PDB file of C-alpha atoms in Angstrom:
ATOM      1  CA  UNK A   1       0.255  -0.152   0.153  1.00  0.00           C
ATOM      2  CA  UNK A   2       1.473   3.665  -1.133  1.00  0.00           C
ATOM      3  CA  UNK A   3       2.180   6.041   1.956  1.00  0.00           C
ATOM      4  CA  UNK A   4      -0.808   8.515   1.597  1.00  0.00           C
ATOM      5  CA  UNK A   5       0.430  12.015   1.555  1.00  0.00           C
ATOM      6  CA  UNK A   6      -2.652  14.886   1.552  1.00  0.00           C
ATOM      7  CA  UNK A   7      -2.278  17.955  -0.034  1.00  0.00           C
ATOM      8  CA  UNK A   8      -5.343  20.463   0.194  1.00  0.00           C
ATOM      9  CA  UNK A   9      -5.710  22.829  -3.035  1.00  0.00           C
ATOM     10  CA  UNK A  10      -5.819  26.080  -1.774  1.00  0.00           C
ATOM     11  CA  UNK A  11      -8.483  28.411  -3.456  1.00  0.00           C
ATOM     12  CA  UNK A  12      -6.249  30.097  -6.013  1.00  0.00           C
ATOM     13  CA  UNK A  13      -4.676  26.763  -7.036  1.00  0.00           C
ATOM     14  CA  UNK A  14      -1.559  28.187  -6.998  1.00  0.00           C
ATOM     15  CA  UNK A  15       0.171  25.834  -4.188  1.00  0.00           C
ATOM     16  CA  UNK A  16      -0.491  23.383  -1.745  1.00  0.00           C
ATOM     17  CA  UNK A  17      -0.288  22.692   1.980  1.00  0.00           C
ATOM     18  CA  UNK A  18       0.347  19.365   3.653  1.00  0.00           C
ATOM     19  CA  UNK A  19      -2.456  18.224   5.784  1.00  0.00           C
ATOM     20  CA  UNK A  20      -0.886  16.639   8.761  1.00  0.00           C
ATOM     21  CA  UNK A  21      -3.455  13.976  10.049  1.00  0.00           C
ATOM     22  CA  UNK A  22      -4.021  10.360  10.295  1.00  0.00           C
ATOM     23  CA  UNK A  23      -4.333   8.810   6.735  1.00  0.00           C
ATOM     24  CA  UNK A  24      -8.497   8.600   6.716  1.00  0.00           C
ATOM     25  CA  UNK A  25      -9.193  11.989   8.504  1.00  0.00           C
ATOM     26  CA  UNK A  26      -6.652  13.279   6.261  1.00  0.00           C
ATOM     27  CA  UNK A  27      -8.278  11.759   2.816  1.00  0.00           C
ATOM     28  CA  UNK A  28     -11.913  13.197   4.002  1.00  0.00           C
ATOM     29  CA  UNK A  29     -10.859  16.424   4.783  1.00  0.00           C
ATOM     30  CA  UNK A  30      -9.211  16.892   1.403  1.00  0.00           C
ATOM     31  CA  UNK A  31     -12.095  15.757  -0.625  1.00  0.00           C
ATOM     32  CA  UNK A  32     -14.319  17.912   1.829  1.00  0.00           C
ATOM     33  CA  UNK A  33     -12.448  20.947   0.861  1.00  0.00           C
ATOM     34  CA  UNK A  34     -13.319  20.615  -2.802  1.00  0.00           C
ATOM     35  CA  UNK A  35     -16.634  18.564  -3.385  1.00  0.00           C
ATOM     36  CA  UNK A  36     -19.273  20.871  -1.363  1.00  0.00           C
ATOM     37  CA  UNK A  37     -18.219  23.771  -3.694  1.00  0.00           C
ATOM     38  CA  UNK A  38     -18.503  21.539  -6.940  1.00  0.00           C
ATOM     39  CA  UNK A  39     -22.232  20.531  -5.556  1.00  0.00           C
ATOM     40  CA  UNK A  40     -23.510  23.877  -5.279  1.00  0.00           C
ATOM     41  CA  UNK A  41     -23.067  24.190  -8.890  1.00  0.00           C
ATOM     42  CA  UNK A  42     -24.980  21.158  -9.793  1.00  0.00           C
ATOM     43  CA  UNK A  43     -26.389  18.105  -8.570  1.00  0.00           C
ATOM     44  CA  UNK A  44     -24.593  14.620  -9.206  1.00  0.00           C
ATOM     45  CA  UNK A  45     -26.632  12.691 -11.875  1.00  0.00           C
ATOM     46  CA  UNK A  46     -27.322   8.956 -12.316  1.00  0.00           C
ATOM     47  CA  UNK A  47     -27.947   6.784 -15.321  1.00  0.00           C
ATOM     48  CA  UNK A  48     -29.193   3.208 -15.457  1.00  0.00           C
ATOM     49  CA  UNK A  49     -29.797   2.370 -19.055  1.00  0.00           C
ATOM     50  CA  UNK A  50     -27.967  -1.293 -18.289  1.00  0.00           C
ATOM     51  CA  UNK A  51     -30.204  -2.355 -15.785  1.00  0.00           C
ATOM     52  CA  UNK A  52     -33.616  -0.294 -16.664  1.00  0.00           C
ATOM     53  CA  UNK A  53     -33.263   0.822 -20.007  1.00  0.00           C
ATOM     54  CA  UNK A  54     -34.156  -0.242 -23.641  1.00  0.00           C
ATOM     55  CA  UNK A  55     -31.217  -2.204 -25.824  1.00  0.00           C
ATOM     56  CA  UNK A  56     -28.551   0.181 -27.100  1.00  0.00           C
ATOM     57  CA  UNK A  57     -25.498   0.113 -29.848  1.00  0.00           C
ATOM     58  CA  UNK A  58     -23.247   1.093 -27.109  1.00  0.00           C
ATOM     59  CA  UNK A  59     -23.262   1.178 -23.554  1.00  0.00           C
ATOM     60  CA  UNK A  60     -21.009   3.016 -21.394  1.00  0.00           C
ATOM     61  CA  UNK A  61     -20.164   1.737 -17.444  1.00  0.00           C
ATOM     62  CA  UNK A  62     -18.700   4.540 -15.111  1.00  0.00           C
ATOM     63  CA  UNK A  63     -17.554   4.513 -11.663  1.00  0.00           C
ATOM     64  CA  UNK A  64     -17.929   7.790 -10.327  1.00  0.00           C
ATOM     65  CA  UNK A  65     -14.875   9.429  -7.589  1.00  0.00           C
ATOM     66  CA  UNK A  66     -15.028   9.269  -4.153  1.00  0.00           C
ATOM     67  CA  UNK A  67     -17.840  11.449  -2.566  1.00  0.00           C
ATOM     68  CA  UNK A  68     -19.669  11.914  -5.682  1.00  0.00           C
ATOM     69  CA  UNK A  69     -23.190  11.643  -5.627  1.00  0.00           C
ATOM     70  CA  UNK A  70     -25.597   9.656  -7.986  1.00  0.00           C
ATOM     71  CA  UNK A  71     -23.803   6.799  -9.580  1.00  0.00           C
ATOM     72  CA  UNK A  72     -22.443   8.900 -12.284  1.00  0.00           C
ATOM     73  CA  UNK A  73     -21.094  11.551  -9.998  1.00  0.00           C
ATOM     74  CA  UNK A  74     -21.040  15.409 -11.063  1.00  0.00           C
ATOM     75  CA  UNK A  75     -17.451  15.880 -12.463  1.00  0.00           C
ATOM     76  CA  UNK A  76     -16.261  13.747 -15.877  1.00  0.00           C
ATOM     77  CA  UNK A  77     -18.995  10.826 -15.714  1.00  0.00           C
ATOM     78  CA  UNK A  78     -22.005  12.782 -17.363  1.00  0.00           C
ATOM     79  CA  UNK A  79     -20.165  14.687 -19.867  1.00  0.00           C
ATOM     80  CA  UNK A  80     -18.061  11.714 -21.083  1.00  0.00           C
ATOM     81  CA  UNK A  81     -21.856  10.164 -21.453  1.00  0.00           C
ATOM     82  CA  UNK A  82     -23.028  13.158 -23.289  1.00  0.00           C
ATOM     83  CA  UNK A  83     -20.063  13.436 -25.469  1.00  0.00           C
ATOM     84  CA  UNK A  84     -20.535   9.886 -26.434  1.00  0.00           C
ATOM     85  CA  UNK A  85     -24.169  10.523 -27.172  1.00  0.00           C
ATOM     86  CA  UNK A  86     -23.546  13.442 -29.300  1.00  0.00           C
ATOM     87  CA  UNK A  87     -20.639  11.967 -31.432  1.00  0.00           C
ATOM     88  CA  UNK A  88     -22.215   8.381 -31.611  1.00  0.00           C
ATOM     89  CA  UNK A  89     -26.045   9.431 -31.928  1.00  0.00           C
ATOM     90  CA  UNK A  90     -28.358   9.978 -29.019  1.00  0.00           C
ATOM     91  CA  UNK A  91     -30.251   6.917 -29.877  1.00  0.00           C
ATOM     92  CA  UNK A  92     -26.956   4.599 -30.015  1.00  0.00           C
ATOM     93  CA  UNK A  93     -25.661   5.032 -26.453  1.00  0.00           C
ATOM     94  CA  UNK A  94     -26.825   4.223 -22.894  1.00  0.00           C
ATOM     95  CA  UNK A  95     -25.110   5.167 -19.737  1.00  0.00           C
ATOM     96  CA  UNK A  96     -24.894   3.123 -16.657  1.00  0.00           C
ATOM     97  CA  UNK A  97     -23.380   4.217 -13.359  1.00  0.00           C
ATOM     98  CA  UNK A  98     -21.850   1.639 -10.738  1.00  0.00           C
ATOM     99  CA  UNK A  99     -23.965   1.371  -7.628  1.00  0.00           C
ATOM    100  CA  UNK A 100     -25.266   1.297  -5.128  1.00  0.00           C
ATOM    101  CA  UNK A 101     -23.247  -1.691  -3.527  1.00  0.00           C
ATOM    102  CA  UNK A 102     -20.189   0.906  -4.531  1.00  0.00           C
ATOM    103  CA  UNK A 103     -20.409   3.398  -2.195  1.00  0.00           C
ATOM    104  CA  UNK A 104     -17.786   5.909  -3.527  1.00  0.00           C
ATOM    105  CA  UNK A 105     -16.662   6.137   0.341  1.00  0.00           C
ATOM    106  CA  UNK A 106     -13.500   8.161   1.084  1.00  0.00           C
ATOM    107  CA  UNK A 107     -12.150   4.976   3.278  1.00  0.00           C
ATOM    108  CA  UNK A 108     -12.300   2.588   0.745  1.00  0.00           C
ATOM    109  CA  UNK A 109      -9.235   4.156  -1.428  1.00  0.00           C
ATOM    110  CA  UNK A 110      -7.126   2.687   1.813  1.00  0.00           C
ATOM    111  CA  UNK A 111      -8.097  -0.883   0.905  1.00  0.00           C
ATOM    112  CA  UNK A 112      -5.569  -2.875  -0.815  1.00  0.00           C
ATOM    113  CA  UNK A 113      -7.419  -2.977  -4.324  1.00  0.00           C
ATOM    114  CA  UNK A 114      -8.011   0.846  -3.886  1.00  0.00           C
ATOM    115  CA  UNK A 115     -11.650   0.081  -3.590  1.00  0.00           C
ATOM    116  CA  UNK A 116     -13.837  -2.531  -1.853  1.00  0.00           C
ATOM    117  CA  UNK A 117     -14.532  -5.721  -3.087  1.00  0.00           C
ATOM    118  CA  UNK A 118     -18.460  -5.005  -3.068  1.00  0.00           C
ATOM    119  CA  UNK A 119     -17.691  -1.994  -5.477  1.00  0.00           C
ATOM    120  CA  UNK A 120     -15.708  -4.515  -7.735  1.00  0.00           C
ATOM    121  CA  UNK A 121     -18.408  -6.983  -7.875  1.00  0.00           C
ATOM    122  CA  UNK A 122     -20.851  -4.357  -8.352  1.00  0.00           C
ATOM    123  CA  UNK A 123     -19.307  -3.532 -11.708  1.00  0.00           C
ATOM    124  CA  UNK A 124     -18.572  -6.853 -12.811  1.00  0.00           C
ATOM    125  CA  UNK A 125     -22.266  -7.658 -12.638  1.00  0.00           C
ATOM    126  CA  UNK A 126     -23.356  -4.708 -14.847  1.00  0.00           C
ATOM    127  CA  UNK A 127     -21.069  -5.872 -17.467  1.00  0.00           C
ATOM    128  CA  UNK A 128     -22.609  -9.380 -17.103  1.00  0.00           C
ATOM    129  CA  UNK A 129     -25.953  -7.759 -17.021  1.00  0.00           C
ATOM    130  CA  UNK A 130     -25.304  -5.495 -20.360  1.00  0.00           C
ATOM    131  CA  UNK A 131     -23.957  -8.536 -22.104  1.00  0.00           C
ATOM    132  CA  UNK A 132     -26.710 -10.997 -21.067  1.00  0.00           C
ATOM    133  CA  UNK A 133     -29.759  -8.483 -21.874  1.00  0.00           C
ATOM    134  CA  UNK A 134     -28.222  -7.190 -25.163  1.00  0.00           C
ATOM    135  CA  UNK A 135     -25.815  -9.642 -26.671  1.00  0.00           C
ATOM    136  CA  UNK A 136     -25.252  -7.416 -29.731  1.00  0.00           C
ATOM    137  CA  UNK A 137     -24.296  -4.599 -27.712  1.00  0.00           C
ATOM    138  CA  UNK A 138     -20.436  -2.931 -27.626  1.00  0.00           C
ATOM    139  CA  UNK A 139     -19.292  -2.055 -24.411  1.00  0.00           C
ATOM    140  CA  UNK A 140     -17.010   0.699 -23.237  1.00  0.00           C
ATOM    141  CA  UNK A 141     -16.083   2.068 -19.643  1.00  0.00           C
ATOM    142  CA  UNK A 142     -14.763   4.920 -17.533  1.00  0.00           C
ATOM    143  CA  UNK A 143     -13.629   5.598 -13.996  1.00  0.00           C
ATOM    144  CA  UNK A 144     -12.786   8.732 -12.115  1.00  0.00           C
ATOM    145  CA  UNK A 145     -10.363   8.736  -8.904  1.00  0.00           C
ATOM    146  CA  UNK A 146     -11.453   5.602  -6.870  1.00  0.00           C
ATOM    147  CA  UNK A 147     -14.025   4.789  -9.782  1.00  0.00           C
ATOM    148  CA  UNK A 148     -10.647   4.202 -11.955  1.00  0.00           C
ATOM    149  CA  UNK A 149      -9.810   1.476  -9.221  1.00  0.00           C
ATOM    150  CA  UNK A 150     -12.909   0.049  -9.361  1.00  0.00           C
ATOM    151  CA  UNK A 151     -12.593  -0.392 -13.311  1.00  0.00           C
ATOM    152  CA  UNK A 152      -9.139  -1.881 -12.492  1.00  0.00           C
ATOM    153  CA  UNK A 153     -10.586  -4.568 -10.378  1.00  0.00           C
ATOM    154  CA  UNK A 154     -13.841  -5.163 -12.753  1.00  0.00           C
ATOM    155  CA  UNK A 155     -12.124  -5.093 -16.025  1.00  0.00           C
ATOM    156  CA  UNK A 156      -9.526  -7.839 -15.155  1.00  0.00           C
ATOM    157  CA  UNK A 157     -11.970 -10.242 -14.122  1.00  0.00           C
ATOM    158  CA  UNK A 158     -14.411 -10.186 -16.902  1.00  0.00           C
ATOM    159  CA  UNK A 159     -14.972 -13.241 -18.627  1.00  0.00           C
ATOM    160  CA  UNK A 160     -13.062 -13.757 -22.303  1.00  0.00           C
ATOM    161  CA  UNK A 161     -16.165 -13.308 -23.792  1.00  0.00           C
ATOM    162  CA  UNK A 162     -17.162 -10.186 -22.389  1.00  0.00           C
ATOM    163  CA  UNK A 163     -14.017  -8.882 -22.794  1.00  0.00           C
ATOM    164  CA  UNK A 164     -14.206  -9.550 -26.473  1.00  0.00           C
ATOM    165  CA  UNK A 165     -17.495  -7.031 -26.405  1.00  0.00           C
ATOM    166  CA  UNK A 166     -15.684  -4.410 -24.296  1.00  0.00           C
ATOM    167  CA  UNK A 167     -13.329  -2.397 -26.897  1.00  0.00           C
ATOM    168  CA  UNK A 168     -12.309   0.549 -24.930  1.00  0.00           C
ATOM    169  CA  UNK A 169     -11.749   2.544 -21.720  1.00  0.00           C
ATOM    170  CA  UNK A 170     -10.788   5.860 -20.407  1.00  0.00           C
ATOM    171  CA  UNK A 171      -9.775   6.451 -16.443  1.00  0.00           C
ATOM    172  CA  UNK A 172      -9.396   9.954 -15.234  1.00  0.00           C
ATOM    173  CA  UNK A 173      -7.120  11.032 -12.389  1.00  0.00           C
ATOM    174  CA  UNK A 174      -6.450   6.936 -11.827  1.00  0.00           C
ATOM    175  CA  UNK A 175      -5.523   6.093  -8.484  1.00  0.00           C
ATOM    176  CA  UNK A 176      -4.322   2.717  -9.462  1.00  0.00           C
ATOM    177  CA  UNK A 177      -1.903   4.212 -12.057  1.00  0.00           C
ATOM    178  CA  UNK A 178       1.258   3.640 -10.110  1.00  0.00           C
ATOM    179  CA  UNK A 179       0.503   0.222  -8.993  1.00  0.00           C
ATOM    180  CA  UNK A 180      -0.536  -0.957 -12.507  1.00  0.00           C
ATOM    181  CA  UNK A 181       2.149   0.528 -14.488  1.00  0.00           C
ATOM    182  CA  UNK A 182      -0.519   2.523 -16.591  1.00  0.00           C
ATOM    183  CA  UNK A 183      -2.512  -0.493 -17.705  1.00  0.00           C
ATOM    184  CA  UNK A 184      -5.357  -2.877 -16.421  1.00  0.00           C
ATOM    185  CA  UNK A 185      -4.246  -6.646 -15.501  1.00  0.00           C
ATOM    186  CA  UNK A 186      -5.530  -8.965 -18.324  1.00  0.00           C
ATOM    187  CA  UNK A 187      -6.800  -6.088 -20.579  1.00  0.00           C
ATOM    188  CA  UNK A 188      -4.954  -4.935 -23.792  1.00  0.00           C
ATOM    189  CA  UNK A 189      -2.847  -1.601 -22.811  1.00  0.00           C
ATOM    190  CA  UNK A 190      -4.106   0.112 -26.358  1.00  0.00           C
ATOM    191  CA  UNK A 191      -7.818  -0.507 -25.568  1.00  0.00           C
ATOM    192  CA  UNK A 192      -7.494   1.654 -22.264  1.00  0.00           C
ATOM    193  CA  UNK A 193      -6.482   5.296 -22.082  1.00  0.00           C
ATOM    194  CA  UNK A 194      -5.398   6.932 -18.798  1.00  0.00           C
ATOM    195  CA  UNK A 195      -5.618  10.557 -18.319  1.00  0.00           C
ATOM    196  CA  UNK A 196      -3.136  11.644 -15.352  1.00  0.00           C
ATOM    197  CA  UNK A 197      -2.506  15.191 -15.194  1.00  0.00           C
ATOM    198  CA  UNK A 198       1.306  15.964 -14.185  1.00  0.00           C
ATOM    199  CA  UNK A 199      -0.075  18.083 -11.326  1.00  0.00           C
ATOM    200  CA  UNK A 200      -2.335  15.314 -10.075  1.00  0.00           C
ATOM    201  CA  UNK A 201      -0.816  13.465  -7.143  1.00  0.00           C
ATOM    202  CA  UNK A 202      -3.193  10.322  -7.189  1.00  0.00           C
ATOM    203  CA  UNK A 203      -1.159   9.019 -10.161  1.00  0.00           C
ATOM    204  CA  UNK A 204       2.263   8.712  -8.849  1.00  0.00           C
ATOM    205  CA  UNK A 205       4.131   6.893  -5.867  1.00  0.00           C
ATOM    206  CA  UNK A 206       2.010   8.315  -3.220  1.00  0.00           C
ATOM    207  CA  UNK A 207      -1.446   8.947  -2.862  1.00  0.00           C
ATOM    208  CA  UNK A 208      -1.776  12.716  -3.093  1.00  0.00           C
ATOM    209  CA  UNK A 209      -5.061  14.652  -3.618  1.00  0.00           C
ATOM    210  CA  UNK A 210      -3.833  18.281  -5.274  1.00  0.00           C
ATOM    211  CA  UNK A 211      -5.756  20.483  -7.239  1.00  0.00           C
ATOM    212  CA  UNK A 212      -5.011  18.804 -10.386  1.00  0.00           C
ATOM    213  CA  UNK A 213      -7.143  16.284  -9.635  1.00  0.00           C
ATOM    214  CA  UNK A 214     -10.148  18.248  -9.821  1.00  0.00           C
ATOM    215  CA  UNK A 215      -9.436  19.799 -13.259  1.00  0.00           C
ATOM    216  CA  UNK A 216     -10.133  16.833 -15.976  1.00  0.00           C
ATOM    217  CA  UNK A 217     -13.528  18.438 -16.648  1.00  0.00           C
ATOM    218  CA  UNK A 218     -11.892  22.039 -17.800  1.00  0.00           C
ATOM    219  CA  UNK A 219      -8.630  20.881 -19.273  1.00  0.00           C
ATOM    220  CA  UNK A 220      -9.832  18.991 -22.088  1.00  0.00           C
ATOM    221  CA  UNK A 221      -9.062  15.493 -20.945  1.00  0.00           C
ATOM    222  CA  UNK A 222     -13.410  14.689 -21.397  1.00  0.00           C
ATOM    223  CA  UNK A 223     -12.870  15.664 -25.469  1.00  0.00           C
ATOM    224  CA  UNK A 224      -9.749  13.376 -25.541  1.00  0.00           C
ATOM    225  CA  UNK A 225     -11.631  10.402 -23.773  1.00  0.00           C
ATOM    226  CA  UNK A 226     -14.463  10.749 -25.833  1.00  0.00           C
ATOM    227  CA  UNK A 227     -12.608  10.762 -29.003  1.00  0.00           C
ATOM    228  CA  UNK A 228     -10.743   7.890 -27.803  1.00  0.00           C
ATOM    229  CA  UNK A 229     -13.928   5.689 -26.993  1.00  0.00           C
ATOM    230  CA  UNK A 230     -15.892   7.072 -30.235  1.00  0.00           C
ATOM    231  CA  UNK A 231     -12.741   5.697 -32.071  1.00  0.00           C
ATOM    232  CA  UNK A 232     -12.940   2.344 -30.125  1.00  0.00           C
ATOM    233  CA  UNK A 233     -16.267   2.034 -31.418  1.00  0.00           C
ATOM    234  CA  UNK A 234     -16.245   2.666 -34.721  1.00  0.00           C
ATOM    235  CA  UNK A 235     -13.345   0.511 -35.486  1.00  0.00           C
ATOM    236  CA  UNK A 236     -15.426  -2.457 -34.540  1.00  0.00           C
ATOM    237  CA  UNK A 237     -18.208  -1.143 -37.146  1.00  0.00           C
TER     238      UNK A 237
END
């Protein structure tokens, strides 16, 4: 397990101040520093097209970051979903957030897999449900922060048949980037795009929450992610 160093970003995003406290308390304080302001801007969203919607050509399964509300969160999840719909067709893409077993609890970042077994199993079940309900659908996935850890654990455990339908993924601010060497075990390296800012400390040797961890919706990362996933889908047609 990495040594956890928590850095709370200042409002101007120009510097960071270390928080000296126990690991869990520090993690919770770091997320609390930023998330209330973000929640004031817009509600977290949920999408359940895999479990309750009609079959689509493409399903995007997404795991949100720690403390994000809804099952899609309020940062990169909803906008990546929207981008895929705009790019591939509104009626062609369905989106599904991971939950409710995935709680997006801050404390679960401290577990060996970077998230809980229940969260990973929840995600695996959604891939299986999508494949079973809509066998002709193409699957893509995404995750942010702890949600990236969920996808590392889930995608590596998918059956070969479901992996064959899962053509690509994008992970933003990947908390497992260092441990997994910028890849997902048992999944083609070229089929996953891991987007980690140089100023996002969670991607490195220490689990460091810095200002850069919160900038993926404003720095063009989502455009890159959508383009990558859309390209993978189009390559199958």
